[in-house]
Amino acid sequence: MRHGKKFNHLGRTASHRRAMLSNMATSLILHKRISTTLAKAKELRKYVEPLITRAKEDTTHNRRIAFSYLQNKDSIKELFGEVVVKVGDRPGGYVRIIKTDFRLGDNAEMCIVELVDYNELMLKEAKPAKKTTRRSRRSSDKPEEAAAVTPKAAKAEPKAEETESEDKKEDKSAE
């Protein structure tokens, strides 16, 4: 019986699955964003996030453990260097999965897997928007609005008078 075993085997043998996840994790670390199926992405997240947590503490032991998972020196350098600098203060949740569409051939659900702090578009949206004031529909606000309009009109009129007086000055200087 398989009570409580939620591990998705992805239709592969253990060695094939381990190699595939290692390759996908290396690609994710090096390229910061990859496209894959939703099932693989969910398994990849379980595979990569503990590695990034280990990388926060740069010791020889942690580097060797990460290398046993990834089997790629370039990805280890990137993981312990640039990636940890970006996500060092984050308490977890280093990987974002964004569902895209369905694959044409077999209708598999596709998604984009990315490291969270590397998406510039999402970082721009994360900035707080300007606070807007709430306008009510009460009738007591209408006299205030009317009062607010009249000073603007009053300000516009002196400008018109100033331009007329400037025109007169120019006419006098021309004579």
Short mmCIF file of C-alpha atoms in Angstrom, two decimals:
data_model
loop_
_atom_site.label_atom_id
_atom_site.label_comp_id
_atom_site.label_asym_id
_atom_site.label_seq_id
_atom_site.Cartn_x
_atom_site.Cartn_y
_atom_site.Cartn_z
CA MET A 1 0.00 0.00 0.00
CA ARG A 2 1.11 3.57 -0.67
CA HIS A 3 -0.53 5.44 2.20
CA GLY A 4 0.69 9.01 2.44
CA LYS A 5 3.16 8.76 -0.44
CA LYS A 6 2.53 11.90 -2.49
CA PHE A 7 5.70 11.73 -4.57
CA ASN A 8 5.01 12.14 -8.30
CA HIS A 9 7.13 9.63 -10.22
CA LEU A 10 6.53 11.44 -13.53
CA GLY A 11 6.40 8.11 -15.39
CA ARG A 12 10.15 7.56 -15.05
CA THR A 13 12.55 5.30 -13.24
CA ALA A 14 14.31 6.70 -10.18
CA SER A 15 17.62 7.28 -11.99
CA HIS A 16 15.92 8.92 -14.98
CA ARG A 17 13.85 11.15 -12.68
CA ARG A 18 16.91 12.16 -10.65
CA ALA A 19 18.88 13.01 -13.81
CA MET A 20 15.97 14.97 -15.30
CA LEU A 21 15.43 17.03 -12.14
CA SER A 22 19.16 17.69 -11.88
CA ASN A 23 19.26 18.97 -15.46
CA MET A 24 16.15 21.09 -14.99
CA ALA A 25 17.50 22.57 -11.74
CA THR A 26 20.81 23.42 -13.45
CA SER A 27 18.94 25.12 -16.30
CA LEU A 28 16.77 27.06 -13.87
CA ILE A 29 19.77 28.30 -11.89
CA LEU A 30 21.75 29.28 -14.98
CA HIS A 31 18.91 30.80 -17.04
CA LYS A 32 16.64 31.99 -14.17
CA ARG A 33 13.51 30.95 -16.12
CA ILE A 34 12.47 27.77 -17.95
CA SER A 35 9.31 26.47 -19.57
CA THR A 36 8.05 22.98 -18.68
CA THR A 37 4.93 21.02 -17.77
CA LEU A 38 3.10 21.78 -14.55
CA ALA A 39 3.78 18.37 -12.99
CA LYS A 40 7.53 18.64 -13.62
CA ALA A 41 7.53 22.22 -12.32
CA LYS A 42 5.95 21.20 -9.02
CA GLU A 43 8.53 18.46 -8.54
CA LEU A 44 11.33 20.82 -9.57
CA ARG A 45 10.26 23.30 -6.91
CA LYS A 46 10.59 20.59 -4.24
CA TYR A 47 14.05 19.78 -5.62
CA VAL A 48 15.47 23.33 -5.97
CA GLU A 49 14.21 25.21 -2.93
CA PRO A 50 16.14 23.11 -0.36
CA LEU A 51 19.28 23.64 -2.46
CA ILE A 52 18.83 27.42 -2.40
CA THR A 53 18.25 27.30 1.37
CA ARG A 54 21.51 25.35 1.78
CA ALA A 55 23.33 27.83 -0.43
CA LYS A 56 22.62 30.65 2.04
CA GLU A 57 25.39 29.25 4.23
CA ASP A 58 28.49 28.97 2.06
CA THR A 59 30.42 26.04 3.50
CA THR A 60 32.37 23.28 1.81
CA HIS A 61 29.88 20.73 3.10
CA ASN A 62 26.91 22.60 1.61
CA ARG A 63 28.73 23.03 -1.70
CA ARG A 64 29.41 19.30 -1.87
CA ILE A 65 25.80 18.42 -1.10
CA ALA A 66 24.59 20.85 -3.78
CA PHE A 67 27.09 19.39 -6.24
CA SER A 68 25.80 15.88 -5.53
CA TYR A 69 22.35 17.10 -6.63
CA LEU A 70 23.33 19.29 -9.59
CA GLN A 71 26.55 17.72 -10.97
CA ASN A 72 27.54 21.02 -12.63
CA LYS A 73 30.29 23.36 -11.41
CA ASP A 74 28.94 26.40 -13.24
CA SER A 75 25.53 26.08 -11.64
CA ILE A 76 27.15 25.69 -8.19
CA LYS A 77 29.12 28.91 -8.70
CA GLU A 78 25.99 30.70 -9.84
CA LEU A 79 23.91 29.29 -6.98
CA PHE A 80 26.36 30.19 -4.21
CA GLY A 81 27.21 33.52 -5.85
CA GLU A 82 24.61 35.56 -7.66
CA VAL A 83 21.45 33.65 -6.69
CA VAL A 84 22.11 33.75 -2.94
CA VAL A 85 22.86 37.48 -3.07
CA LYS A 86 19.39 38.11 -4.52
CA VAL A 87 17.41 35.74 -2.29
CA GLY A 88 19.52 35.79 0.88
CA ASP A 89 16.99 37.69 2.98
CA ARG A 90 13.95 35.76 1.72
CA PRO A 91 12.69 33.12 4.20
CA GLY A 92 11.56 30.70 1.47
CA GLY A 93 9.50 30.54 -1.71
CA TYR A 94 12.35 31.11 -4.12
CA VAL A 95 10.59 29.62 -7.16
CA ARG A 96 7.50 30.97 -8.92
CA ILE A 97 5.31 28.82 -11.18
CA ILE A 98 3.20 30.69 -13.74
CA LYS A 99 0.68 28.64 -15.71
CA THR A 100 0.68 29.48 -19.39
CA ASP A 101 -1.34 27.28 -21.75
CA PHE A 102 -1.70 23.73 -23.00
CA ARG A 103 0.83 22.00 -25.24
CA LEU A 104 -0.39 21.37 -28.79
CA GLY A 105 0.72 17.77 -29.15
CA ASP A 106 -0.68 16.14 -26.03
CA ASN A 107 -2.60 18.98 -24.33
CA ALA A 108 -0.28 18.90 -21.30
CA GLU A 109 -0.60 21.89 -18.99
CA MET A 110 2.47 24.09 -19.51
CA CYS A 111 4.00 26.68 -17.23
CA ILE A 112 6.99 28.93 -16.70
CA VAL A 113 9.22 28.27 -13.70
CA GLU A 114 11.35 31.19 -12.58
CA LEU A 115 13.43 32.40 -9.66
CA VAL A 116 11.36 35.00 -7.84
CA ASP A 117 13.75 37.94 -7.57
CA TYR A 118 14.81 37.86 -11.21
CA ASN A 119 11.53 38.87 -12.87
CA GLU A 120 11.76 42.63 -13.47
CA LEU A 121 8.13 42.91 -14.56
CA MET A 122 6.84 41.41 -11.30
CA LEU A 123 9.22 43.56 -9.27
CA LYS A 124 7.85 46.72 -10.91
CA GLU A 125 4.29 45.68 -10.08
CA ALA A 126 5.27 44.96 -6.49
CA LYS A 127 6.00 48.65 -5.86
CA PRO A 128 3.18 50.31 -3.91
CA ALA A 129 0.80 52.36 -6.01
CA LYS A 130 -0.09 55.93 -5.19
CA LYS A 131 -2.72 56.27 -2.51
CA THR A 132 -5.97 57.52 -3.93
CA THR A 133 -8.44 59.52 -1.92
CA ARG A 134 -11.92 58.17 -1.67
CA ARG A 135 -14.66 60.40 -2.97
CA SER A 136 -18.09 60.14 -1.43
CA ARG A 137 -21.42 60.95 -3.04
CA ARG A 138 -22.72 63.08 -0.21
CA SER A 139 -24.38 66.35 -1.15
CA SER A 140 -22.37 68.26 1.47
CA ASP A 141 -19.25 67.87 -0.69
CA LYS A 142 -20.75 69.74 -3.65
CA PRO A 143 -20.39 73.28 -2.18
CA GLU A 144 -16.74 72.54 -1.43
CA GLU A 145 -16.21 71.45 -5.02
CA ALA A 146 -17.84 74.63 -6.27
CA ALA A 147 -15.60 76.68 -3.99
CA ALA A 148 -12.63 74.79 -5.28
CA VAL A 149 -13.55 75.63 -8.88
CA THR A 150 -13.93 79.38 -8.37
CA PRO A 151 -10.34 80.04 -7.22
CA LYS A 152 -9.08 78.27 -10.31
CA ALA A 153 -11.20 80.52 -12.49
CA ALA A 154 -10.04 83.54 -10.51
CA LYS A 155 -6.44 82.52 -11.03
CA ALA A 156 -7.01 82.15 -14.76
CA GLU A 157 -8.45 85.66 -15.12
CA PRO A 158 -5.44 87.58 -13.76
CA LYS A 159 -3.24 85.71 -16.18
CA ALA A 160 -5.41 86.95 -19.01
CA GLU A 161 -5.19 90.50 -17.60
CA GLU A 162 -1.44 90.21 -17.29
CA THR A 163 -1.11 89.21 -20.92
CA GLU A 164 -3.27 92.18 -21.98
CA SER A 165 -1.13 94.58 -19.95
CA GLU A 166 2.02 93.06 -21.47
CA ASP A 167 0.55 93.63 -24.95
CA LYS A 168 -0.11 97.29 -24.06
CA LYS A 169 3.46 97.70 -22.82
CA GLU A 170 4.78 96.26 -26.08
CA ASP A 171 2.57 98.69 -28.08
CA LYS A 172 3.89 101.65 -26.08
CA SER A 173 7.49 100.60 -26.59
CA ALA A 174 6.88 100.22 -30.32
CA GLU A 175 5.56 103.82 -30.57
#
